[in-house]
PDB file of C-alpha atoms in Angstrom:
ATOM      1  CA  MET A  27     -21.946 -75.882  19.756  1.00 52.00           C
ATOM      2  CA  SER A  28     -21.911 -77.397  16.297  1.00 58.00           C
ATOM      3  CA  ASN A  29     -21.954 -75.127  13.309  1.00 89.00           C
ATOM      4  CA  PRO A  30     -25.458 -76.074  12.037  1.00 93.00           C
ATOM      5  CA  GLU A  31     -26.913 -75.335  15.473  1.00 95.00           C
ATOM      6  CA  LEU A  32     -25.246 -71.939  15.547  1.00 96.00           C
ATOM      7  CA  LYS A  33     -26.522 -71.135  12.071  1.00 97.00           C
ATOM      8  CA  LEU A  34     -30.063 -72.093  13.066  1.00 97.00           C
ATOM      9  CA  GLN A  35     -29.807 -69.818  16.096  1.00 97.00           C
ATOM     10  CA  ILE A  36     -28.698 -66.956  13.853  1.00 97.00           C
ATOM     11  CA  LYS A  37     -31.596 -67.583  11.484  1.00 97.00           C
ATOM     12  CA  ARG A  38     -34.097 -67.630  14.338  1.00 97.00           C
ATOM     13  CA  LEU A  39     -32.635 -64.390  15.653  1.00 96.00           C
ATOM     14  CA  MET A  40     -33.040 -62.834  12.202  1.00 96.00           C
ATOM     15  CA  VAL A  41     -36.648 -63.963  11.829  1.00 96.00           C
ATOM     16  CA  GLU A  42     -37.538 -62.713  15.289  1.00 93.00           C
ATOM     17  CA  ASN A  43     -35.717 -59.401  15.252  1.00 92.00           C
ATOM     18  CA  LEU A  44     -36.300 -58.430  11.638  1.00 92.00           C
ATOM     19  CA  MET A  45     -39.857 -59.762  11.600  1.00 89.00           C
ATOM     20  CA  LEU A  46     -39.136 -61.720   8.420  1.00 92.00           C
ATOM     21  CA  GLN A  47     -42.158 -63.355   6.842  1.00 92.00           C
ATOM     22  CA  ILE A  48     -40.357 -66.676   6.412  1.00 94.00           C
ATOM     23  CA  THR A  49     -39.242 -69.406   8.809  1.00 96.00           C
ATOM     24  CA  ALA A  50     -35.694 -69.889  10.002  1.00 96.00           C
ATOM     25  CA  GLU A  51     -35.540 -73.181   8.135  1.00 95.00           C
ATOM     26  CA  GLU A  52     -36.307 -71.435   4.852  1.00 95.00           C
ATOM     27  CA  ILE A  53     -33.179 -69.270   5.071  1.00 96.00           C
ATOM     28  CA  ALA A  54     -30.304 -70.855   3.178  1.00 96.00           C
ATOM     29  CA  ASP A  55     -26.880 -70.597   4.782  1.00 96.00           C
ATOM     30  CA  GLY A  56     -25.375 -68.770   1.824  1.00 95.00           C
ATOM     31  CA  ILE A  57     -28.247 -66.585   0.678  1.00 96.00           C
ATOM     32  CA  PRO A  58     -27.139 -62.931   0.493  1.00 96.00           C
ATOM     33  CA  MET A  59     -28.639 -60.655   3.108  1.00 95.00           C
ATOM     34  CA  PHE A  60     -28.805 -57.663   0.822  1.00 93.00           C
ATOM     35  CA  GLY A  61     -29.394 -56.980  -2.844  1.00 86.00           C
ATOM     36  CA  PRO A  62     -31.348 -58.736  -5.545  1.00 85.00           C
ATOM     37  CA  GLY A  63     -31.661 -62.481  -5.251  1.00 88.00           C
ATOM     38  CA  GLY A  64     -31.146 -62.288  -1.516  1.00 93.00           C
ATOM     39  CA  LEU A  65     -33.270 -61.745   1.563  1.00 94.00           C
ATOM     40  CA  GLY A  66     -33.790 -58.121   0.588  1.00 92.00           C
ATOM     41  CA  LEU A  67     -32.672 -56.640   3.884  1.00 94.00           C
ATOM     42  CA  ASP A  68     -31.914 -52.942   4.073  1.00 92.00           C
ATOM     43  CA  SER A  69     -29.744 -50.693   6.215  1.00 90.00           C
ATOM     44  CA  VAL A  70     -32.291 -50.532   9.057  1.00 91.00           C
ATOM     45  CA  ASP A  71     -32.416 -54.337   9.140  1.00 92.00           C
ATOM     46  CA  ALA A  72     -28.615 -54.325   9.278  1.00 93.00           C
ATOM     47  CA  LEU A  73     -28.714 -51.937  12.222  1.00 91.00           C
ATOM     48  CA  GLN A  74     -31.116 -54.207  14.104  1.00 92.00           C
ATOM     49  CA  LEU A  75     -29.045 -57.244  13.241  1.00 95.00           C
ATOM     50  CA  VAL A  76     -25.863 -55.640  14.575  1.00 94.00           C
ATOM     51  CA  VAL A  77     -27.589 -54.870  17.886  1.00 93.00           C
ATOM     52  CA  ALA A  78     -29.161 -58.348  18.113  1.00 94.00           C
ATOM     53  CA  LEU A  79     -25.874 -60.129  17.374  1.00 96.00           C
ATOM     54  CA  ASP A  80     -24.150 -58.126  20.086  1.00 94.00           C
ATOM     55  CA  LYS A  81     -26.898 -58.849  22.584  1.00 92.00           C
ATOM     56  CA  SER A  82     -27.227 -62.563  21.831  1.00 94.00           C
ATOM     57  CA  PHE A  83     -23.675 -63.553  20.921  1.00 95.00           C
ATOM     58  CA  GLY A  84     -21.534 -60.691  22.176  1.00 95.00           C
ATOM     59  CA  LEU A  85     -20.398 -60.081  18.601  1.00 96.00           C
ATOM     60  CA  LYS A  86     -19.235 -56.477  18.322  1.00 94.00           C
ATOM     61  CA  ILE A  87     -19.345 -55.087  14.813  1.00 94.00           C
ATOM     62  CA  SER A  88     -17.594 -51.801  15.230  1.00 86.00           C
ATOM     63  CA  ASP A  89     -17.680 -50.171  11.816  1.00 88.00           C
ATOM     64  CA  ALA A  90     -19.320 -50.243   8.420  1.00 88.00           C
ATOM     65  CA  GLU A  91     -16.390 -52.039   6.797  1.00 91.00           C
ATOM     66  CA  ALA A  92     -16.536 -54.881   9.315  1.00 92.00           C
ATOM     67  CA  ALA A  93     -20.308 -55.062   8.917  1.00 92.00           C
ATOM     68  CA  LYS A  94     -19.925 -55.381   5.152  1.00 91.00           C
ATOM     69  CA  GLY A  95     -17.741 -58.445   5.608  1.00 94.00           C
ATOM     70  CA  ILE A  96     -19.671 -60.126   8.415  1.00 96.00           C
ATOM     71  CA  LEU A  97     -23.247 -59.490   7.318  1.00 96.00           C
ATOM     72  CA  GLN A  98     -22.974 -61.103   3.895  1.00 96.00           C
ATOM     73  CA  ASN A  99     -24.905 -64.235   4.785  1.00 96.00           C
ATOM     74  CA  VAL A 100     -25.511 -66.668   7.651  1.00 97.00           C
ATOM     75  CA  ASN A 101     -22.210 -68.464   6.943  1.00 96.00           C
ATOM     76  CA  THR A 102     -20.152 -65.292   7.381  1.00 96.00           C
ATOM     77  CA  ILE A 103     -22.013 -64.332  10.563  1.00 97.00           C
ATOM     78  CA  ALA A 104     -21.479 -67.805  12.032  1.00 97.00           C
ATOM     79  CA  ALA A 105     -17.795 -67.638  11.102  1.00 96.00           C
ATOM     80  CA  ALA A 106     -17.420 -64.291  12.852  1.00 96.00           C
ATOM     81  CA  ILE A 107     -19.086 -65.609  16.008  1.00 96.00           C
ATOM     82  CA  GLU A 108     -16.901 -68.718  16.022  1.00 94.00           C
ATOM     83  CA  GLN A 109     -13.790 -66.682  15.397  1.00 92.00           C
ATOM     84  CA  LYS A 110     -14.674 -64.445  18.326  1.00 86.00           C
ATOM     85  CA  GLY A 111     -15.159 -67.525  20.496  1.00 79.00           C
ATOM     86  CA  GLN A 112     -11.763 -68.886  19.508  1.00 77.00           C
ATOM     87  CA  ALA A 113     -10.085 -65.558  20.141  1.00 74.00           C
ATOM     88  CA  ALA A 114     -11.675 -65.390  23.591  1.00 67.00           C
ATOM     89  CA  GLY A 115     -10.776 -69.014  24.337  1.00 57.00           C
TER      90      GLY A 115
ATOM     91  CA  MET B  20     -49.337 -47.252  32.555  1.00 61.00           C
ATOM     92  CA  ASN B  21     -46.210 -49.387  32.698  1.00 69.00           C
ATOM     93  CA  PRO B  22     -43.365 -47.981  34.747  1.00 80.00           C
ATOM     94  CA  ARG B  23     -40.689 -46.494  32.550  1.00 95.00           C
ATOM     95  CA  VAL B  24     -37.096 -45.436  32.792  1.00 98.00           C
ATOM     96  CA  ILE B  25     -36.678 -41.856  31.620  1.00 98.00           C
ATOM     97  CA  LEU B  26     -33.538 -39.776  31.094  1.00 98.00           C
ATOM     98  CA  ILE B  27     -33.889 -36.002  30.912  1.00 98.00           C
ATOM     99  CA  THR B  28     -30.918 -33.830  30.030  1.00 97.00           C
ATOM    100  CA  GLY B  29     -30.535 -30.246  31.169  1.00 94.00           C
ATOM    101  CA  ALA B  30     -32.495 -31.274  34.225  1.00 92.00           C
ATOM    102  CA  ASN B  31     -31.377 -28.443  36.436  1.00 89.00           C
ATOM    103  CA  GLY B  32     -33.241 -25.816  34.434  1.00 89.00           C
ATOM    104  CA  GLY B  33     -36.862 -24.764  34.811  1.00 92.00           C
ATOM    105  CA  LEU B  34     -38.067 -26.757  31.830  1.00 95.00           C
ATOM    106  CA  GLY B  35     -36.081 -29.869  32.739  1.00 95.00           C
ATOM    107  CA  GLN B  36     -37.459 -29.688  36.252  1.00 94.00           C
ATOM    108  CA  ALA B  37     -41.030 -29.365  35.001  1.00 96.00           C
ATOM    109  CA  ILE B  38     -40.578 -32.325  32.647  1.00 97.00           C
ATOM    110  CA  ALA B  39     -39.154 -34.440  35.459  1.00 96.00           C
ATOM    111  CA  ARG B  40     -42.023 -33.523  37.795  1.00 96.00           C
ATOM    112  CA  SER B  41     -44.526 -34.319  35.082  1.00 97.00           C
ATOM    113  CA  PHE B  42     -43.132 -37.832  34.633  1.00 96.00           C
ATOM    114  CA  LEU B  43     -42.978 -38.296  38.408  1.00 95.00           C
ATOM    115  CA  GLN B  44     -46.680 -37.455  38.602  1.00 94.00           C
ATOM    116  CA  GLU B  45     -47.558 -39.668  35.640  1.00 94.00           C
ATOM    117  CA  SER B  46     -46.777 -42.921  37.429  1.00 93.00           C
ATOM    118  CA  ALA B  47     -45.570 -43.689  40.912  1.00 92.00           C
ATOM    119  CA  GLU B  48     -43.297 -46.287  39.372  1.00 93.00           C
ATOM    120  CA  ASN B  49     -41.545 -44.180  36.727  1.00 96.00           C
ATOM    121  CA  GLN B  50     -37.810 -43.981  37.260  1.00 97.00           C
ATOM    122  CA  ILE B  51     -36.399 -40.574  36.396  1.00 96.00           C
ATOM    123  CA  TRP B  52     -32.742 -39.820  35.711  1.00 96.00           C
ATOM    124  CA  LEU B  53     -31.755 -36.174  35.733  1.00 95.00           C
ATOM    125  CA  GLY B  54     -28.790 -35.503  33.468  1.00 95.00           C
ATOM    126  CA  ILE B  55     -26.858 -32.560  34.828  1.00 93.00           C
ATOM    127  CA  HIS B  56     -23.538 -30.964  34.027  1.00 91.00           C
ATOM    128  CA  THR B  57     -22.473 -27.633  35.417  1.00 81.00           C
ATOM    129  CA  ARG B  58     -25.420 -26.601  37.578  1.00 73.00           C
ATOM    130  CA  LEU B  59     -26.649 -29.112  40.102  1.00 79.00           C
ATOM    131  CA  GLU B  60     -28.715 -27.480  42.859  1.00 82.00           C
ATOM    132  CA  GLN B  61     -32.260 -27.832  41.520  1.00 84.00           C
ATOM    133  CA  ALA B  62     -31.751 -31.331  40.154  1.00 83.00           C
ATOM    134  CA  GLU B  63     -30.237 -32.540  43.388  1.00 86.00           C
ATOM    135  CA  LYS B  64     -33.096 -30.998  45.348  1.00 88.00           C
ATOM    136  CA  LEU B  65     -35.637 -32.822  43.192  1.00 89.00           C
ATOM    137  CA  ALA B  66     -33.699 -36.086  43.497  1.00 89.00           C
ATOM    138  CA  LYS B  67     -33.769 -35.730  47.276  1.00 90.00           C
ATOM    139  CA  GLU B  68     -37.552 -35.237  47.212  1.00 91.00           C
ATOM    140  CA  SER B  69     -38.077 -38.612  45.497  1.00 90.00           C
ATOM    141  CA  PRO B  70     -34.925 -40.606  46.243  1.00 89.00           C
ATOM    142  CA  ASP B  71     -36.454 -43.935  45.227  1.00 92.00           C
ATOM    143  CA  ARG B  72     -37.565 -42.733  41.830  1.00 94.00           C
ATOM    144  CA  CYS B  73     -35.404 -39.807  40.855  1.00 95.00           C
ATOM    145  CA  ARG B  74     -31.640 -39.666  40.567  1.00 95.00           C
ATOM    146  CA  ALA B  75     -29.180 -37.060  39.352  1.00 94.00           C
ATOM    147  CA  ILE B  76     -26.483 -38.298  37.016  1.00 94.00           C
ATOM    148  CA  ALA B  77     -23.416 -36.478  35.687  1.00 94.00           C
ATOM    149  CA  LEU B  78     -23.769 -35.892  31.974  1.00 96.00           C
ATOM    150  CA  ASP B  79     -21.925 -33.563  29.631  1.00 97.00           C
ATOM    151  CA  VAL B  80     -24.082 -33.903  26.529  1.00 97.00           C
ATOM    152  CA  THR B  81     -21.274 -32.704  24.255  1.00 97.00           C
ATOM    153  CA  ARG B  82     -19.090 -35.698  25.110  1.00 97.00           C
ATOM    154  CA  PRO B  83     -19.834 -39.203  23.787  1.00 98.00           C
ATOM    155  CA  ASP B  84     -17.866 -40.815  26.633  1.00 98.00           C
ATOM    156  CA  SER B  85     -20.032 -38.996  29.177  1.00 98.00           C
ATOM    157  CA  TRP B  86     -23.170 -40.320  27.464  1.00 98.00           C
ATOM    158  CA  LYS B  87     -21.730 -43.820  27.391  1.00 97.00           C
ATOM    159  CA  ALA B  88     -21.026 -43.757  31.120  1.00 97.00           C
ATOM    160  CA  ALA B  89     -24.436 -42.320  32.002  1.00 98.00           C
ATOM    161  CA  VAL B  90     -26.371 -44.827  29.887  1.00 98.00           C
ATOM    162  CA  ALA B  91     -24.261 -47.689  31.280  1.00 98.00           C
ATOM    163  CA  GLU B  92     -25.108 -46.601  34.832  1.00 97.00           C
ATOM    164  CA  ILE B  93     -28.827 -46.456  34.042  1.00 97.00           C
ATOM    165  CA  LEU B  94     -28.773 -49.859  32.357  1.00 97.00           C
ATOM    166  CA  ALA B  95     -26.825 -51.372  35.236  1.00 97.00           C
ATOM    167  CA  ARG B  96     -29.685 -50.417  37.548  1.00 96.00           C
ATOM    168  CA  HIS B  97     -32.761 -50.951  35.369  1.00 96.00           C
ATOM    169  CA  GLN B  98     -31.626 -53.017  32.357  1.00 95.00           C
ATOM    170  CA  ARG B  99     -33.716 -50.745  30.159  1.00 96.00           C
ATOM    171  CA  LEU B 100     -34.188 -47.172  29.040  1.00 98.00           C
ATOM    172  CA  ASP B 101     -37.563 -46.155  27.651  1.00 98.00           C
ATOM    173  CA  VAL B 102     -37.546 -42.413  27.145  1.00 98.00           C
ATOM    174  CA  LEU B 103     -34.847 -39.877  26.331  1.00 98.00           C
ATOM    175  CA  VAL B 104     -35.698 -36.186  26.553  1.00 98.00           C
ATOM    176  CA  ASN B 105     -32.943 -34.116  24.954  1.00 98.00           C
ATOM    177  CA  ASN B 106     -33.609 -30.910  26.811  1.00 97.00           C
ATOM    178  CA  ALA B 107     -30.124 -29.505  27.505  1.00 95.00           C
ATOM    179  CA  GLY B 108     -29.663 -26.246  25.670  1.00 94.00           C
ATOM    180  CA  HIS B 109     -28.392 -22.725  25.903  1.00 92.00           C
ATOM    181  CA  HIS B 110     -28.211 -19.635  23.756  1.00 93.00           C
ATOM    182  CA  GLU B 111     -25.601 -16.923  23.341  1.00 94.00           C
ATOM    183  CA  ASP B 112     -27.168 -14.233  21.208  1.00 93.00           C
ATOM    184  CA  ALA B 113     -25.102 -11.960  18.991  1.00 95.00           C
ATOM    185  CA  LEU B 114     -25.230 -10.595  15.483  1.00 96.00           C
ATOM    186  CA  LEU B 115     -23.430 -12.912  13.105  1.00 96.00           C
ATOM    187  CA  ALA B 116     -21.116 -10.128  11.920  1.00 96.00           C
ATOM    188  CA  THR B 117     -19.598  -9.964  15.374  1.00 96.00           C
ATOM    189  CA  MET B 118     -20.283 -13.437  16.711  1.00 97.00           C
ATOM    190  CA  PRO B 119     -17.131 -15.092  18.022  1.00 97.00           C
ATOM    191  CA  LEU B 120     -16.421 -18.400  16.320  1.00 97.00           C
ATOM    192  CA  ASP B 121     -16.235 -20.026  19.748  1.00 97.00           C
ATOM    193  CA  SER B 122     -19.788 -18.957  20.463  1.00 97.00           C
ATOM    194  CA  TRP B 123     -21.004 -20.473  17.197  1.00 97.00           C
ATOM    195  CA  ARG B 124     -19.225 -23.747  17.924  1.00 98.00           C
ATOM    196  CA  ARG B 125     -20.283 -23.892  21.574  1.00 97.00           C
ATOM    197  CA  ILE B 126     -23.960 -23.446  20.743  1.00 98.00           C
ATOM    198  CA  LEU B 127     -23.866 -25.986  17.911  1.00 98.00           C
ATOM    199  CA  ALA B 128     -22.037 -28.469  20.143  1.00 98.00           C
ATOM    200  CA  LEU B 129     -24.485 -28.151  23.011  1.00 97.00           C
ATOM    201  CA  ASN B 130     -27.762 -27.824  21.142  1.00 98.00           C
ATOM    202  CA  LEU B 131     -27.184 -30.005  18.087  1.00 98.00           C
ATOM    203  CA  ASP B 132     -24.193 -32.306  18.659  1.00 98.00           C
ATOM    204  CA  GLY B 133     -25.585 -33.084  22.110  1.00 98.00           C
ATOM    205  CA  VAL B 134     -28.779 -34.434  20.567  1.00 98.00           C
ATOM    206  CA  PHE B 135     -26.787 -36.505  18.089  1.00 98.00           C
ATOM    207  CA  HIS B 136     -24.633 -38.008  20.846  1.00 98.00           C
ATOM    208  CA  GLY B 137     -27.674 -38.692  23.011  1.00 98.00           C
ATOM    209  CA  CYS B 138     -29.606 -40.476  20.297  1.00 98.00           C
ATOM    210  CA  GLN B 139     -26.552 -42.514  19.378  1.00 97.00           C
ATOM    211  CA  ALA B 140     -25.992 -43.484  23.011  1.00 97.00           C
ATOM    212  CA  VAL B 141     -29.517 -44.780  23.638  1.00 98.00           C
ATOM    213  CA  LEU B 142     -30.366 -46.318  20.273  1.00 96.00           C
ATOM    214  CA  PRO B 143     -28.663 -49.703  20.755  1.00 94.00           C
ATOM    215  CA  THR B 144     -30.736 -50.214  23.913  1.00 95.00           C
ATOM    216  CA  MET B 145     -33.976 -49.007  22.333  1.00 96.00           C
ATOM    217  CA  ILE B 146     -33.362 -51.120  19.225  1.00 94.00           C
ATOM    218  CA  ALA B 147     -32.767 -54.193  21.392  1.00 92.00           C
ATOM    219  CA  GLN B 148     -35.989 -53.392  23.302  1.00 93.00           C
ATOM    220  CA  ARG B 149     -37.774 -52.706  20.020  1.00 92.00           C
ATOM    221  CA  GLN B 150     -39.296 -49.807  21.868  1.00 95.00           C
ATOM    222  CA  GLY B 151     -38.310 -46.296  22.807  1.00 97.00           C
ATOM    223  CA  ARG B 152     -39.283 -42.658  22.789  1.00 98.00           C
ATOM    224  CA  ILE B 153     -36.993 -39.772  21.989  1.00 98.00           C
ATOM    225  CA  ILE B 154     -38.262 -36.247  22.471  1.00 98.00           C
ATOM    226  CA  ASN B 155     -36.039 -33.395  21.396  1.00 98.00           C
ATOM    227  CA  ILE B 156     -36.616 -29.958  22.820  1.00 98.00           C
ATOM    228  CA  ALA B 157     -36.079 -27.569  19.933  1.00 98.00           C
ATOM    229  CA  SER B 158     -37.290 -23.980  19.921  1.00 96.00           C
ATOM    230  CA  LEU B 159     -39.561 -21.607  18.111  1.00 95.00           C
ATOM    231  CA  SER B 160     -36.292 -19.998  17.023  1.00 95.00           C
ATOM    232  CA  ALA B 161     -35.798 -22.956  14.693  1.00 97.00           C
ATOM    233  CA  LEU B 162     -38.906 -21.879  12.787  1.00 96.00           C
ATOM    234  CA  LEU B 163     -38.773 -18.075  13.122  1.00 95.00           C
ATOM    235  CA  ALA B 164     -34.974 -17.659  13.022  1.00 95.00           C
ATOM    236  CA  PRO B 165     -34.854 -14.310  14.843  1.00 93.00           C
ATOM    237  CA  ALA B 166     -32.025 -11.880  14.265  1.00 95.00           C
ATOM    238  CA  GLY B 167     -29.222 -12.329  16.754  1.00 95.00           C
ATOM    239  CA  GLN B 168     -29.668 -16.088  17.003  1.00 96.00           C
ATOM    240  CA  THR B 169     -27.945 -17.482  13.920  1.00 97.00           C
ATOM    241  CA  ASN B 170     -26.101 -20.032  16.047  1.00 98.00           C
ATOM    242  CA  TYR B 171     -29.061 -21.070  18.194  1.00 97.00           C
ATOM    243  CA  ALA B 172     -31.623 -21.001  15.366  1.00 98.00           C
ATOM    244  CA  ALA B 173     -29.346 -23.041  13.109  1.00 98.00           C
ATOM    245  CA  ALA B 174     -28.708 -25.571  15.855  1.00 98.00           C
ATOM    246  CA  LYS B 175     -32.388 -25.947  16.705  1.00 98.00           C
ATOM    247  CA  ALA B 176     -33.394 -26.143  13.044  1.00 98.00           C
ATOM    248  CA  GLY B 177     -30.813 -28.893  12.789  1.00 98.00           C
ATOM    249  CA  VAL B 178     -32.511 -30.657  15.682  1.00 98.00           C
ATOM    250  CA  LEU B 179     -35.814 -30.599  13.785  1.00 98.00           C
ATOM    251  CA  ALA B 180     -34.200 -32.073  10.673  1.00 98.00           C
ATOM    252  CA  LEU B 181     -32.381 -34.682  12.747  1.00 98.00           C
ATOM    253  CA  THR B 182     -35.673 -35.558  14.414  1.00 98.00           C
ATOM    254  CA  GLN B 183     -37.444 -36.140  11.121  1.00 98.00           C
ATOM    255  CA  SER B 184     -34.614 -38.090   9.548  1.00 97.00           C
ATOM    256  CA  LEU B 185     -34.023 -40.317  12.571  1.00 98.00           C
ATOM    257  CA  ALA B 186     -37.767 -40.889  12.931  1.00 98.00           C
ATOM    258  CA  LYS B 187     -37.790 -42.443   9.466  1.00 96.00           C
ATOM    259  CA  GLU B 188     -34.763 -44.597  10.258  1.00 95.00           C
ATOM    260  CA  VAL B 189     -36.184 -46.205  13.383  1.00 95.00           C
ATOM    261  CA  ALA B 190     -39.956 -46.079  12.854  1.00 95.00           C
ATOM    262  CA  ARG B 191     -40.332 -49.748  12.081  1.00 93.00           C
ATOM    263  CA  ILE B 192     -38.321 -50.739  15.146  1.00 93.00           C
ATOM    264  CA  GLY B 193     -40.927 -49.279  17.471  1.00 94.00           C
ATOM    265  CA  ILE B 194     -39.011 -46.124  18.339  1.00 97.00           C
ATOM    266  CA  THR B 195     -40.613 -42.715  17.918  1.00 98.00           C
ATOM    267  CA  VAL B 196     -38.659 -39.482  17.602  1.00 98.00           C
ATOM    268  CA  ASN B 197     -40.438 -36.173  17.980  1.00 98.00           C
ATOM    269  CA  ALA B 198     -39.617 -32.555  18.724  1.00 98.00           C
ATOM    270  CA  VAL B 199     -41.322 -29.774  20.581  1.00 98.00           C
ATOM    271  CA  CYS B 200     -40.757 -26.111  19.868  1.00 97.00           C
ATOM    272  CA  PRO B 201     -41.461 -23.982  22.917  1.00 96.00           C
ATOM    273  CA  GLY B 202     -41.996 -20.299  22.329  1.00 94.00           C
ATOM    274  CA  TYR B 203     -41.636 -17.810  25.164  1.00 93.00           C
ATOM    275  CA  VAL B 204     -41.675 -19.903  28.319  1.00 93.00           C
ATOM    276  CA  ASP B 205     -41.397 -18.405  31.778  1.00 90.00           C
ATOM    277  CA  THR B 206     -38.082 -19.822  32.985  1.00 83.00           C
ATOM    278  CA  ALA B 207     -34.914 -18.303  34.351  1.00 68.00           C
ATOM    279  CA  THR B 208     -33.281 -18.624  30.933  1.00 65.00           C
ATOM    280  CA  LEU B 209     -35.791 -16.159  29.533  1.00 68.00           C
ATOM    281  CA  ALA B 210     -33.784 -13.201  30.733  1.00 72.00           C
ATOM    282  CA  MET B 211     -35.762 -10.120  29.734  1.00 80.00           C
ATOM    283  CA  ASP B 212     -36.265  -6.712  31.206  1.00 84.00           C
ATOM    284  CA  GLU B 213     -39.761  -5.305  31.653  1.00 86.00           C
ATOM    285  CA  MET B 214     -39.806  -3.548  28.276  1.00 88.00           C
ATOM    286  CA  GLU B 215     -38.652  -6.673  26.436  1.00 87.00           C
ATOM    287  CA  ARG B 216     -41.310  -8.760  28.173  1.00 88.00           C
ATOM    288  CA  LYS B 217     -43.997  -6.289  27.167  1.00 91.00           C
ATOM    289  CA  ARG B 218     -42.896  -6.323  23.538  1.00 90.00           C
ATOM    290  CA  ALA B 219     -42.701 -10.125  23.518  1.00 89.00           C
ATOM    291  CA  ILE B 220     -46.189 -10.494  24.966  1.00 92.00           C
ATOM    292  CA  GLU B 221     -47.556  -8.214  22.259  1.00 93.00           C
ATOM    293  CA  ARG B 222     -46.310 -10.733  19.692  1.00 92.00           C
ATOM    294  CA  ILE B 223     -48.056 -13.668  21.366  1.00 95.00           C
ATOM    295  CA  PRO B 224     -51.703 -14.087  20.356  1.00 95.00           C
ATOM    296  CA  MET B 225     -52.506 -15.526  23.808  1.00 96.00           C
ATOM    297  CA  ARG B 226     -50.903 -12.457  25.374  1.00 95.00           C
ATOM    298  CA  ARG B 227     -48.968 -14.421  27.965  1.00 95.00           C
ATOM    299  CA  PHE B 228     -45.812 -16.469  28.312  1.00 94.00           C
ATOM    300  CA  GLY B 229     -46.054 -20.236  28.462  1.00 95.00           C
ATOM    301  CA  GLN B 230     -45.485 -22.096  31.692  1.00 96.00           C
ATOM    302  CA  PRO B 231     -42.868 -24.859  31.926  1.00 96.00           C
ATOM    303  CA  GLY B 232     -45.610 -27.286  32.916  1.00 97.00           C
ATOM    304  CA  GLU B 233     -47.397 -26.652  29.632  1.00 97.00           C
ATOM    305  CA  VAL B 234     -44.334 -27.743  27.678  1.00 97.00           C
ATOM    306  CA  ALA B 235     -43.781 -30.677  30.029  1.00 98.00           C
ATOM    307  CA  ALA B 236     -47.340 -31.895  29.400  1.00 98.00           C
ATOM    308  CA  ALA B 237     -46.649 -32.033  25.659  1.00 98.00           C
ATOM    309  CA  VAL B 238     -43.407 -33.940  26.248  1.00 98.00           C
ATOM    310  CA  ARG B 239     -45.195 -36.415  28.503  1.00 97.00           C
ATOM    311  CA  PHE B 240     -47.896 -36.874  25.858  1.00 97.00           C
ATOM    312  CA  LEU B 241     -45.347 -37.624  23.128  1.00 98.00           C
ATOM    313  CA  ALA B 242     -43.802 -40.217  25.428  1.00 97.00           C
ATOM    314  CA  CYS B 243     -47.066 -41.932  26.322  1.00 95.00           C
ATOM    315  CA  GLY B 244     -48.521 -45.085  24.807  1.00 93.00           C
ATOM    316  CA  GLU B 245     -51.353 -43.264  23.080  1.00 95.00           C
ATOM    317  CA  ALA B 246     -48.842 -41.255  21.032  1.00 97.00           C
ATOM    318  CA  GLY B 247     -47.394 -44.395  19.483  1.00 96.00           C
ATOM    319  CA  TYR B 248     -48.313 -43.430  15.916  1.00 97.00           C
ATOM    320  CA  ILE B 249     -46.751 -39.961  16.143  1.00 98.00           C
ATOM    321  CA  THR B 250     -43.190 -39.767  14.910  1.00 98.00           C
ATOM    322  CA  GLY B 251     -41.087 -37.175  13.108  1.00 98.00           C
ATOM    323  CA  SER B 252     -43.481 -34.496  14.320  1.00 98.00           C
ATOM    324  CA  THR B 253     -42.791 -31.010  15.568  1.00 97.00           C
ATOM    325  CA  LEU B 254     -45.211 -29.719  18.159  1.00 97.00           C
ATOM    326  CA  LYS B 255     -45.230 -25.938  18.611  1.00 97.00           C
ATOM    327  CA  ILE B 256     -46.085 -24.723  22.092  1.00 97.00           C
ATOM    328  CA  ASP B 257     -46.083 -21.002  21.699  1.00 95.00           C
ATOM    329  CA  GLY B 258     -49.437 -19.415  22.442  1.00 96.00           C
ATOM    330  CA  GLY B 259     -50.256 -19.136  18.774  1.00 95.00           C
ATOM    331  CA  ILE B 260     -47.225 -17.448  17.224  1.00 92.00           C
ATOM    332  CA  PHE B 261     -46.763 -18.318  13.551  1.00 75.00           C
TER     333      PHE B 261
END
C-alpha cells in the first residue's frame, strides 16, 4: 500500500470514528490532532482513535507516552503503522 | 429488542441470579454470561437451565488478567459485548477502630477495584462498537454510610463517583454508565436475626424488604434502549429510605 493511500484510510477512519464535521480530504497530513491551530481533538477522541487504529490496523498503542508520539498528526500515525508492518515482515 | 450479549459478575448470588433471569426473560435471544469466582452452584444451575443462552465463566473481578481472559472468551464466541453489570460485592462489617487492614483492602479490592478492572476490560470493545451499557451495583450504604461499614461504604461511594466520572468520559461514544443503590434486599447476603430484621423494617417507609427481582428490573431498564439518555445516574431502590 502506498503512503498516500494509507494516509487517506487513516483520515477516513478519523472522520468516521470521531464524527468529524469535515471530509477526509480536508485533513492535511501534518495538521496537529490536538491544541490550537489543529483539529481540536480531545482526550476522548484520542481514546477512540487508539481503539480504532488497533481494530483497523492492528496498531497497539500501549501507553500515554507512545500515544503522545504517534497521535501527533496523520503522518506520524502512518509512520507508526508502516513501522509495525516492517517489524512484522 | 435486539439480542444482546450481557456479562453479569457475582452471578452466583441472589441478586446476580435475579438480574440474569430478568435478562433471560427480556429476549429469547439475549446471551447471558455469568461471571463467577468462588461459589458456583447457583450460576451453574441457571446455566444448565438455558444452555444455549446462559453460560458460567470463571472471573475473579479483582484480577485484570482474569477479566482479560473472560472478555476474550465472550468476544471469541459473539464478537461483541453489549452490557456489563458489575454486581460482584461483599461486605465485612467492623468498627474502623478495630478493622483489620486486610479487611479494608479486601473490600476495596472487590467492591471498587473490581468495577475499575471490569470497566477497563470492556471499554475497548464498547468503544469500537460505539455502543455499550455499564451498570454498577452500588449500595444504599454509599449514601447513608452506616457505622460499621467504613470499608464497604467507602468502596460503594467510590463506585458512585467512578460511575459519574466515567459516564462523562464515554457519553459521546454511545456508552452509558449508571449505578443502582439497593437498600435492604431479601437475599442470602442479608444475614440478620429476627430482631435485626424487625428494626430494619421499621426504618423502611414501605415496611418491607426489597425483592431481588425489583432491583433486577431497574438494572434491565438502565440497559434497555429506552434508557439511552440516562447516564451518570444513581437509582435508589430502597423502599423510600432517605
